[in-house]
Amino acid sequence: MKALQFSRNIPRYAAARVAAGFTPGGGASVGPLRLADLDPPTPPGPDWVR
């Protein structure tokens, strides 16, 4: 399952702000947001469906 993950990392956030000042969208590759491939979460109970 694909999911967006946000890491609370101040240096990455600052690098994204600086890179975005140079080119539009430049901070996307160095920012704190990334697309990750994760295992689907387990349902909390037997009555839950996906």
XYZ file of C-alpha atoms in Angstrom:
50
model
C 0.000 0.000 0.000
C 1.370 3.420 -0.879
C 1.232 6.125 1.777
C 2.549 9.634 2.313
C 4.818 9.891 5.343
C 5.782 13.123 7.061
C 8.941 13.169 9.161
C 9.331 15.944 11.705
C 12.853 16.843 10.691
C 13.695 20.555 10.921
C 16.818 20.431 8.690
C 14.841 18.744 5.881
C 12.067 21.319 6.222
C 14.608 24.164 6.084
C 16.324 22.636 3.044
C 12.969 22.399 1.280
C 12.237 26.064 2.020
C 15.610 27.118 0.607
C 15.299 24.902 -2.486
C 11.766 26.150 -3.157
C 13.113 29.700 -3.262
C 15.327 28.841 -6.231
C 12.919 26.884 -8.426
C 9.213 26.097 -8.204
C 8.816 22.572 -6.863
C 12.507 22.394 -6.007
C 11.848 21.577 -2.385
C 9.794 18.486 -3.160
C 12.779 16.155 -3.400
C 14.468 17.318 -0.180
C 11.393 18.047 1.943
C 10.026 16.098 4.898
C 7.265 14.420 2.851
C 7.898 11.114 1.078
C 5.922 8.395 -0.679
C 6.481 5.044 1.027
C 5.341 1.512 0.302
C 3.886 0.170 3.573
C 2.130 -3.002 4.641
C -1.634 -2.537 4.998
C -2.697 -2.056 8.618
C -4.408 -4.910 10.403
C -8.087 -4.373 11.236
C -8.689 -3.609 14.931
C -11.312 -6.341 15.266
C -13.007 -9.203 13.445
C -16.059 -7.061 12.605
C -14.018 -4.538 10.625
C -13.845 -4.879 6.852
C -11.658 -3.251 4.245
